[in-house]
XYZ file of C-alpha atoms in Angstrom:
627
model
C -96.086 -219.211 241.062
C -94.891 -215.688 241.734
C -92.031 -216.147 239.238
C -94.474 -217.337 236.568
C -96.635 -214.257 237.154
C -93.605 -211.989 236.853
C -92.534 -213.685 233.608
C -96.072 -213.361 232.221
C -96.168 -209.646 233.025
C -92.688 -209.250 231.549
C -93.819 -210.815 228.268
C -96.906 -208.609 228.238
C -94.725 -205.573 228.813
C -92.326 -206.584 226.029
C -95.293 -207.196 223.727
C -96.848 -203.794 224.393
C -93.400 -202.181 224.246
C -92.942 -203.664 220.790
C -96.289 -202.247 219.681
C -95.320 -198.808 220.971
C -91.894 -198.975 219.279
C -93.577 -199.858 215.991
C -96.571 -197.536 216.408
C -95.829 -195.748 213.153
C -95.706 -199.055 211.312
C -98.961 -200.069 213.046
C -100.658 -196.869 211.834
C -99.210 -197.352 208.358
C -100.546 -200.923 208.239
C -104.039 -199.638 209.110
C -103.789 -197.208 206.183
C -102.511 -199.885 203.805
C -105.876 -201.722 203.829
C -108.043 -198.851 202.430
C -105.192 -198.026 200.018
C -105.192 -201.672 198.883
C -108.992 -201.578 198.399
C -108.782 -198.388 196.358
C -105.891 -199.730 194.276
C -107.784 -202.968 193.603
C -110.938 -201.114 192.594
C -108.967 -198.843 190.266
C -107.894 -201.894 188.294
C -111.470 -202.376 187.029
C -113.092 -198.921 187.526
C -112.379 -195.283 186.922
C -111.301 -193.177 189.870
C -114.761 -191.746 190.658
C -116.453 -195.154 190.644
C -113.615 -196.663 192.677
C -113.907 -193.995 195.373
C -117.690 -194.354 195.547
C -117.520 -198.147 195.830
C -114.821 -197.902 198.523
C -116.895 -195.421 200.550
C -119.944 -197.675 200.321
C -117.910 -200.639 201.604
C -116.311 -199.086 204.657
C -117.548 -201.981 206.886
C -115.589 -204.480 204.783
C -112.490 -202.281 204.965
C -112.817 -201.959 208.755
C -113.241 -205.717 209.187
C -110.142 -206.390 207.073
C -108.198 -203.726 208.993
C -109.154 -205.194 212.359
C -108.321 -208.780 211.306
C -104.872 -207.806 209.939
C -104.097 -205.783 213.080
C -105.085 -208.603 215.453
C -103.276 -211.375 213.534
C -100.083 -209.289 213.141
C -100.096 -208.502 216.860
C -100.586 -212.143 217.812
C -97.738 -213.176 215.488
C -95.387 -210.627 217.065
C -94.917 -208.563 213.920
C -94.784 -205.366 215.979
C -92.082 -206.606 218.356
C -89.441 -206.824 215.613
C -86.824 -204.120 215.091
C -87.115 -204.116 211.306
C -83.867 -202.303 210.537
C -82.224 -205.567 211.691
C -84.957 -207.904 210.415
C -83.726 -211.341 209.371
C -85.053 -214.280 207.388
C -87.091 -215.632 210.303
C -88.750 -212.240 210.761
C -89.790 -212.077 207.114
C -91.089 -215.642 207.270
C -93.076 -214.597 210.338
C -94.670 -211.538 208.680
C -95.378 -213.458 205.449
C -97.150 -216.155 207.411
C -99.036 -213.546 209.423
C -100.237 -211.744 206.285
C -101.255 -215.045 204.682
C -103.291 -216.039 207.740
C -104.878 -212.604 207.990
C -105.738 -212.674 204.273
C -107.481 -216.055 204.495
C -109.483 -215.058 207.597
C -110.419 -211.618 206.170
C -111.386 -213.133 202.820
C -113.612 -215.722 204.521
C -115.139 -213.058 206.757
C -115.984 -210.770 203.838
C -117.596 -213.561 201.810
C -119.587 -214.872 204.777
C -120.762 -211.462 205.995
C -121.566 -209.832 202.662
C -122.327 -213.037 200.692
C -121.585 -211.615 197.243
C -119.115 -213.021 194.710
C -118.002 -209.496 193.830
C -116.462 -209.132 197.270
C -114.595 -212.392 196.892
C -112.813 -211.162 193.741
C -112.100 -207.734 195.143
C -111.083 -209.088 198.551
C -108.669 -211.568 196.986
C -106.944 -208.740 195.136
C -106.978 -206.584 198.263
C -105.270 -209.254 200.370
C -102.441 -209.638 197.858
C -101.892 -205.872 197.540
C -102.119 -205.318 201.328
C -99.628 -208.118 202.060
C -97.167 -206.716 199.496
C -97.510 -203.257 201.060
C -96.997 -204.485 204.628
C -94.007 -206.739 203.828
C -92.535 -204.239 201.359
C -92.621 -201.443 203.932
C -90.349 -203.472 206.238
C -87.943 -204.260 203.436
C -87.856 -200.585 202.488
C -87.043 -199.592 206.080
C -84.078 -201.952 206.187
C -82.878 -200.912 202.719
C -82.971 -197.215 203.668
C -81.138 -197.948 206.928
C -78.403 -199.924 205.154
C -78.082 -197.288 202.440
C -77.760 -194.565 205.043
C -75.103 -196.514 206.950
C -73.196 -197.121 203.738
C -73.199 -193.514 202.617
C -73.004 -191.625 205.918
C -69.525 -190.981 207.307
C -68.068 -193.251 204.606
C -64.873 -191.220 204.665
C -64.351 -192.271 208.298
C -64.864 -195.965 207.615
C -62.086 -198.442 206.952
C -62.289 -199.979 203.509
C -62.402 -203.752 203.958
C -61.746 -206.505 201.417
C -63.021 -209.976 202.377
C -61.094 -213.025 201.150
C -63.562 -215.847 200.629
C -67.180 -215.686 199.486
C -68.559 -218.654 201.378
C -71.137 -218.853 204.136
C -68.743 -217.569 206.815
C -67.862 -214.501 204.755
C -71.521 -213.683 204.137
C -72.300 -213.957 207.849
C -69.409 -211.599 208.578
C -70.759 -209.127 206.017
C -74.196 -209.312 207.622
C -72.684 -208.711 211.065
C -70.825 -205.673 209.759
C -73.997 -204.334 208.099
C -76.063 -204.775 211.265
C -73.524 -203.401 213.738
C -72.967 -199.654 213.677
C -69.932 -200.088 215.953
C -68.089 -201.999 213.230
C -66.777 -199.038 211.282
C -66.130 -200.775 207.964
C -67.043 -200.176 204.348
C -66.834 -203.535 202.554
C -65.494 -203.016 199.024
C -66.113 -206.604 197.880
C -65.027 -210.227 198.000
C -62.185 -212.344 196.633
C -62.810 -216.005 195.793
C -60.955 -218.543 193.660
C -64.178 -220.203 192.484
C -64.640 -218.946 188.887
C -68.413 -219.544 189.158
C -68.629 -216.838 191.834
C -66.886 -214.089 189.910
C -69.035 -210.953 189.480
C -71.901 -212.338 191.545
C -73.220 -210.128 194.364
C -73.621 -211.114 198.004
C -75.754 -208.728 200.071
C -75.034 -206.179 197.376
C -71.244 -206.611 197.402
C -69.471 -208.004 194.345
C -66.973 -210.860 194.049
C -64.167 -208.880 192.415
C -61.735 -211.632 191.422
C -59.437 -214.382 192.683
C -56.261 -214.406 194.762
C -54.170 -213.232 191.818
C -56.190 -210.015 191.779
C -55.683 -209.140 195.457
C -52.775 -206.733 194.968
C -54.481 -204.903 192.086
C -57.839 -204.629 193.852
C -56.261 -203.353 197.062
C -54.523 -200.662 195.040
C -57.552 -199.681 192.938
C -60.105 -199.804 195.783
C -57.763 -198.130 198.301
C -58.267 -201.005 200.749
C -57.283 -200.361 204.391
C -57.822 -203.835 205.841
C -58.140 -207.392 204.545
C -60.219 -210.031 206.303
C -59.371 -213.645 205.501
C -62.677 -215.477 205.979
C -61.624 -219.046 205.131
C -62.170 -220.895 208.439
C -62.250 -224.324 206.780
C -59.068 -223.827 204.723
C -55.911 -225.773 205.541
C -53.002 -224.061 207.275
C -50.962 -224.284 204.047
C -53.754 -222.637 202.060
C -54.126 -219.810 204.564
C -50.364 -219.328 204.640
C -50.273 -218.788 200.869
C -53.148 -216.287 201.047
C -51.501 -214.395 203.924
C -48.222 -214.171 201.997
C -50.055 -212.545 199.062
C -51.965 -210.162 201.353
C -48.718 -209.258 203.104
C -47.452 -207.690 199.887
C -50.330 -205.174 199.786
C -49.303 -203.192 202.849
C -52.849 -203.523 204.234
C -53.591 -204.594 207.783
C -54.661 -208.250 207.799
C -57.199 -209.961 210.032
C -58.309 -213.565 210.011
C -61.390 -215.579 210.884
C -60.231 -218.607 212.900
C -61.149 -222.222 212.226
C -64.729 -223.372 212.803
C -63.955 -225.108 216.119
C -62.536 -221.846 217.479
C -65.564 -219.718 216.552
C -68.423 -222.140 217.187
C -69.190 -220.756 220.646
C -69.271 -217.109 219.557
C -72.566 -215.220 219.417
C -71.649 -213.535 216.151
C -69.045 -214.289 213.544
C -67.161 -210.988 213.559
C -66.439 -211.196 217.284
C -64.158 -214.150 216.432
C -62.002 -212.133 214.041
C -58.408 -211.719 215.214
C -55.215 -210.226 213.925
C -52.982 -212.467 211.830
C -50.171 -213.848 213.973
C -46.781 -215.105 212.927
C -47.996 -218.663 213.711
C -50.342 -218.384 210.713
C -47.317 -218.071 208.437
C -45.690 -221.260 209.766
C -48.489 -223.381 208.272
C -48.418 -225.888 211.116
C -51.408 -228.204 210.824
C -53.301 -229.080 214.060
C -51.853 -232.005 216.008
C -53.851 -235.225 216.096
C -53.293 -236.998 219.390
C -54.031 -240.520 220.502
C -55.920 -239.415 223.597
C -56.522 -242.998 224.677
C -52.795 -243.755 224.865
C -52.034 -240.510 226.704
C -54.950 -240.985 229.073
C -53.755 -244.503 229.939
C -50.610 -243.189 231.624
C -51.943 -239.863 232.997
C -55.548 -240.366 234.110
C -55.693 -241.165 237.810
C -51.904 -240.874 238.225
C -49.667 -238.429 240.120
C -47.702 -236.331 237.611
C -44.740 -234.111 238.503
C -43.549 -231.338 236.172
C -40.266 -229.611 236.988
C -39.926 -226.088 235.646
C -43.724 -226.133 235.620
C -44.014 -222.342 235.569
C -41.962 -221.932 232.394
C -43.185 -221.728 228.809
C -43.081 -225.435 227.985
C -43.627 -226.614 231.555
C -46.782 -224.543 232.045
C -48.282 -225.714 228.750
C -47.485 -229.310 229.697
C -49.421 -228.727 232.923
C -52.408 -227.332 231.001
C -52.432 -230.305 228.659
C -51.981 -232.827 231.475
C -54.966 -231.439 233.394
C -57.220 -232.259 230.424
C -56.602 -235.948 231.170
C -57.698 -235.766 234.828
C -54.592 -236.859 236.770
C -54.983 -237.922 240.401
C -52.694 -235.009 241.273
C -50.547 -232.591 239.277
C -47.470 -231.338 241.114
C -45.918 -228.170 239.692
C -42.311 -227.723 240.783
C -40.509 -224.458 240.088
C -37.984 -222.155 241.730
C -39.669 -219.004 240.382
C -42.788 -218.412 242.452
C -44.588 -215.774 240.339
C -45.130 -217.866 237.204
C -45.982 -220.946 239.254
C -48.560 -218.987 241.265
C -50.228 -217.529 238.156
C -50.440 -221.008 236.606
C -51.893 -222.412 239.825
C -54.624 -219.738 239.880
C -55.434 -220.402 236.210
C -55.734 -224.158 236.726
C -57.693 -223.742 239.966
C -60.318 -221.762 238.058
C -60.533 -224.319 235.262
C -60.408 -227.412 237.482
C -61.914 -226.481 240.861
C -62.397 -230.150 241.762
C -58.831 -231.188 240.921
C -56.561 -228.364 241.993
C -52.828 -228.864 241.378
C -50.174 -228.539 244.078
C -47.334 -226.055 243.634
C -44.006 -226.670 245.361
C -41.275 -224.068 245.271
C -37.952 -225.839 245.003
C -34.701 -225.967 243.061
C -33.642 -229.053 241.142
C -30.161 -228.349 242.521
C -31.355 -229.119 246.060
C -31.233 -232.903 246.393
C -32.577 -232.979 249.949
C -35.612 -230.893 248.962
C -36.236 -233.119 245.931
C -36.049 -236.242 248.103
C -38.732 -234.919 250.446
C -41.000 -234.005 247.500
C -40.629 -237.436 245.867
C -41.158 -239.117 249.233
C -44.409 -237.171 249.790
C -45.984 -237.403 246.321
C -44.421 -240.583 244.836
C -45.061 -239.418 241.236
C -45.893 -241.935 238.517
C -44.520 -239.743 235.691
C -41.938 -236.963 235.804
C -41.693 -234.389 233.029
C -38.383 -232.612 233.501
C -38.568 -229.175 231.881
C -36.480 -227.178 234.393
C -33.350 -225.751 232.764
C -31.406 -222.625 231.939
C -32.040 -222.101 228.209
C -30.753 -218.636 227.245
C -27.715 -219.227 225.038
C -25.727 -215.942 225.422
C -26.308 -215.757 229.187
C -25.063 -219.300 229.694
C -21.941 -218.491 227.651
C -21.125 -215.881 230.278
C -22.132 -218.105 233.231
C -21.272 -221.680 232.217
C -20.992 -222.804 235.833
C -24.677 -222.020 236.389
C -25.605 -224.035 233.292
C -23.672 -226.990 234.705
C -25.302 -226.716 238.148
C -28.847 -226.326 236.893
C -28.978 -228.273 233.646
C -26.547 -231.124 234.263
C -26.653 -231.731 238.008
C -30.259 -230.608 238.328
C -31.202 -233.272 235.773
C -29.008 -235.833 237.523
C -30.706 -235.085 240.864
C -34.222 -235.460 239.458
C -33.213 -238.620 237.572
C -31.752 -240.220 240.731
C -34.936 -239.407 242.661
C -37.037 -240.902 239.867
C -34.998 -244.108 240.083
C -35.025 -244.245 243.892
C -38.756 -243.638 244.302
C -39.942 -245.968 241.531
C -41.171 -243.442 238.972
C -42.612 -245.235 235.933
C -41.458 -242.737 233.261
C -38.942 -239.893 233.312
C -39.311 -237.586 230.299
C -36.646 -234.927 229.799
C -37.229 -231.906 227.562
C -34.192 -231.475 225.307
C -33.367 -229.154 222.417
C -31.999 -229.142 218.892
C -29.084 -227.133 220.286
C -27.834 -230.370 221.872
C -26.917 -231.622 218.379
C -23.315 -230.713 217.493
C -23.524 -227.895 220.066
C -21.632 -224.646 219.623
C -22.663 -223.236 222.998
C -22.602 -224.246 226.651
C -26.389 -224.444 226.930
C -26.633 -226.908 224.049
C -23.665 -228.918 225.353
C -25.199 -229.226 228.825
C -28.451 -230.458 227.310
C -26.456 -233.061 225.365
C -24.914 -234.193 228.671
C -28.474 -234.458 230.041
C -29.391 -236.733 227.123
C -26.345 -238.866 227.947
C -27.437 -239.066 231.597
C -30.902 -240.177 230.514
C -29.497 -242.950 228.316
C -27.129 -244.139 231.038
C -29.817 -244.150 233.728
C -31.930 -246.359 231.492
C -29.261 -249.074 231.769
C -29.323 -249.247 235.563
C -32.909 -248.370 236.463
C -36.399 -249.859 236.183
C -37.691 -246.376 235.387
C -38.187 -245.669 231.670
C -35.849 -242.741 230.923
C -36.399 -240.850 227.650
C -35.677 -237.450 226.161
C -37.718 -235.399 223.684
C -35.765 -233.113 221.379
C -37.241 -230.173 219.459
C -36.379 -226.663 218.291
C -37.580 -223.191 219.173
C -41.120 -222.565 220.358
C -42.936 -219.385 219.432
C -43.597 -216.994 222.284
C -41.475 -218.834 224.851
C -39.360 -216.938 227.362
C -36.308 -215.685 225.494
C -37.881 -216.350 222.084
C -37.078 -214.003 219.228
C -40.772 -213.216 218.568
C -41.480 -211.276 221.796
C -38.194 -209.409 221.262
C -39.176 -208.406 217.720
C -42.623 -207.300 218.907
C -41.133 -205.064 221.601
C -38.714 -203.559 219.093
C -41.547 -202.865 216.630
C -43.672 -201.264 219.382
C -40.731 -198.979 220.161
C -40.442 -197.927 216.511
C -37.472 -200.124 215.664
C -34.929 -201.020 214.660
C -35.518 -204.777 214.611
C -32.205 -206.509 215.227
C -31.331 -209.733 213.408
C -28.013 -211.432 214.094
C -27.360 -212.565 210.501
C -29.295 -212.390 207.225
C -28.933 -216.149 206.625
C -29.638 -217.434 210.132
C -32.398 -220.074 210.244
C -34.282 -221.801 213.038
C -36.909 -224.508 213.462
C -40.127 -223.319 215.084
C -43.302 -224.788 216.516
C -46.005 -223.415 218.780
C -45.919 -224.015 222.536
C -49.183 -226.058 222.579
C -47.930 -228.176 219.677
C -44.636 -228.918 221.437
C -46.381 -229.848 224.694
C -48.888 -232.107 222.952
C -46.168 -233.942 221.050
C -44.171 -234.422 224.269
C -47.198 -236.081 225.871
C -47.707 -238.267 222.808
C -44.021 -239.227 222.649
C -44.102 -240.229 226.316
C -46.869 -242.732 225.521
C -44.479 -244.501 223.109
C -41.560 -244.593 225.570
C -40.036 -247.920 226.451
C -36.798 -246.492 227.820
C -33.567 -245.070 226.427
C -35.081 -243.316 223.396
C -34.400 -239.808 222.228
C -37.591 -238.723 220.531
C -37.161 -236.176 217.744
C -40.158 -234.014 216.840
C -40.901 -233.022 213.258
C -40.265 -229.279 213.230
C -41.251 -228.712 209.614
C -39.163 -226.509 207.370
C -36.506 -224.200 208.862
C -37.455 -220.513 208.884
C -35.129 -217.629 208.045
C -35.151 -215.190 210.966
C -34.772 -212.298 208.526
C -37.970 -213.318 206.712
C -39.661 -213.770 210.085
C -38.738 -210.205 211.061
C -40.044 -208.761 207.781
C -43.326 -210.649 208.057
C -43.823 -209.558 211.656
C -43.254 -205.920 210.684
C -45.854 -206.221 207.907
C -48.348 -207.945 210.199
C -47.941 -205.038 212.602
C -49.035 -202.649 209.849
C -45.602 -201.256 208.935
C -43.310 -201.449 205.931
C -39.944 -203.194 206.426
C -36.898 -200.954 205.922
C -39.196 -197.927 205.415
C -41.284 -197.553 208.575
C -39.240 -200.021 210.648
C -35.563 -200.619 209.940
C -33.898 -204.039 210.177
C -30.329 -204.055 211.456
C -27.810 -206.922 211.557
C -25.905 -207.158 214.826
C -23.780 -210.275 214.239
C -23.969 -213.751 215.721
C -23.988 -213.832 219.498
C -21.521 -215.939 221.522
C -22.261 -219.628 221.043
C -24.808 -219.034 218.274
C -24.711 -220.842 214.939
C -26.408 -220.136 211.628
C -28.241 -223.437 211.272
C -29.699 -225.717 213.919
C -29.893 -229.503 213.532
C -32.217 -232.075 215.029
C -30.117 -235.196 214.494
C -26.515 -236.137 215.171
C -24.489 -237.801 212.425
C -24.422 -241.175 214.189
C -28.164 -241.183 214.881
C -30.704 -242.666 212.506
C -34.434 -242.085 212.641
C -37.078 -244.690 213.312
C -40.710 -243.879 212.638
C -43.433 -244.108 215.263
C -47.174 -244.412 214.714
C -47.368 -240.607 214.844
C -46.239 -238.810 211.692
C -44.559 -235.987 213.651
C -42.601 -238.087 216.154
C -39.430 -240.041 215.382
C -36.912 -241.963 217.466
C -33.200 -241.292 217.209
C -31.067 -244.433 217.329
C -29.561 -244.715 220.848
C -25.826 -244.058 221.017
C -23.831 -246.311 223.314
C -22.594 -244.222 226.247
C -19.688 -245.371 228.402
C -21.171 -245.132 231.884
C -17.854 -245.225 233.739
C -16.363 -242.493 231.572
C -19.487 -240.321 231.965
C -19.363 -240.771 235.743
C -15.720 -239.658 235.827
C -16.496 -236.660 233.615
C -19.410 -235.626 235.831
C -17.129 -235.701 238.875
C -14.637 -233.574 236.986
C -17.433 -231.138 236.063
C -18.544 -231.006 239.689
C -15.067 -229.876 240.712
C -14.527 -227.324 237.948
C -18.011 -225.724 238.031
C -17.378 -224.173 241.466
C -14.534 -222.125 239.978
C -14.992 -218.844 238.203
C -12.789 -219.966 235.329
C -15.231 -220.042 232.411
C -12.659 -221.318 229.950
C -11.694 -224.206 232.223
C -15.359 -225.147 232.588
C -15.792 -225.123 228.807
C -12.682 -227.258 228.409
C -14.193 -229.976 230.574
C -17.548 -229.679 228.806
C -15.680 -230.277 225.537
C -14.174 -233.451 227.023
C -17.603 -234.747 228.009
C -19.256 -233.842 224.700
C -16.913 -234.663 221.790
C -19.274 -232.967 219.298
C -19.115 -229.646 221.193
C -17.528 -227.034 218.896
C -16.272 -224.037 220.836
C -16.395 -220.651 219.170
C -14.660 -218.008 221.156
C -15.562 -215.271 218.679
C -18.798 -214.604 216.827
C -18.720 -215.529 213.149
């Protein structure tokens, strides 16, 4: 009861506050009625007669004034801040004036009972309504004109790509928000029917072919790509054109990303390098994934890493009985745990700090949790570092994988999914060769175990630890130079969420022994990537930020591959997931080679270690010197 009283008083206060804020408009509205009467009388009388008639009909004027004032107050006309008035506000005031006109007209006819007053009153109501509504429109027009002209030299000149509903909402947000310091120069749209039309006063200047010219002629500072419904390929082509202008580029995300925002412009973000990869959103079979995750215990090794942590985020969406995050590095694992605890307070994951090298520790973890699925993402992945420390790559990648695989077999894990890499194909470095050995272990374990052992192979992921993108960004922030190993070097790329989602989907297809190969799209030249990233950061390549070539690093090759010569691809029901034909692995030979590796890896003789790795992996091509 008390709360209702407080709310009632609050509304009364807001109502009266609105009247006080609009007191000048209230006074003006009171003056509009006699002005409307005089104007109406002047239409059929000279000025002296009009004034005399108006003076003799003051009661009618006062009645009309009072009715308009009361109806406008009741309709909330005086609680609107008219410099930001929208469509609903103008509908409100139009309806209010119409109601007041009908009531005032009826009152005048009934009270004075003369047909003359009906004709005059009808004209008065129309003129008064036009005056009242027009005054609000004038206020907003003056405000917008002032904002457009004042301090225009300090405003950034903005070109909007797209003239659809999203773009118009953005323009309205910019017009209504003084904190958005932009001067919109116009729109670009490929629809020929929209050329030269005006939207909120701003003109559609041309199509995408005119972007470079318009940016030059209009001295554009920033470009906003407002095409939230466009495909990734379409946006990529637009971004490539905008990149040539030297202007800073921002983008309005897709509709599903902005739907929860209070206003459209708050969703605007800077263009990222991912936008230039044109990777379409992944469509997952959530039913299939949910069937093997929901209500199950899932273990992720290397769970604090780039891929491992994203796998954990994706897994939690499917409500596992328990997610176990295993990692040797406590900081990343802790941060991920806190993040997931906030998002899923009723299903908090467990974090265990352990090394995949420690078999006894792994045994106790598997004994306690008895996981249904194991995603094995723990590995050393940095190519040049592993060239200098091949023994560590053997311990962690090869024997770490073997340890986890043996535990999976011993404790009845349903599926074991190993994260592999394109560098395992015809490897030229120790890291890639060790991951190829891991694939061989997976295929051999499948022959002797009830557990379904599979591997998922893909290329580089954007933003992962050791990725070239964070390195380039740091170099750009420091003023350059940006270092590229070779002008022709290419790599496959996908985003971290995309990679994790496809791993989950591939696992749902696993029957055992497969090496799943993910569709990485077209290879990307690292040189082009560097130039685009410099432009997206607002600089000019080779002018503001230099690009230097430092030569291939140890173990690095120009082109990565996703498939070995003896492997063929089989399609799955997902258009981005393929299965490489299993290669027959001699289990006895592999076992002997692993024992040989175990002996040699404890030495500090890097060349001897690489010699044995070359015996295990016939496709391993050693390059002692950078090409």
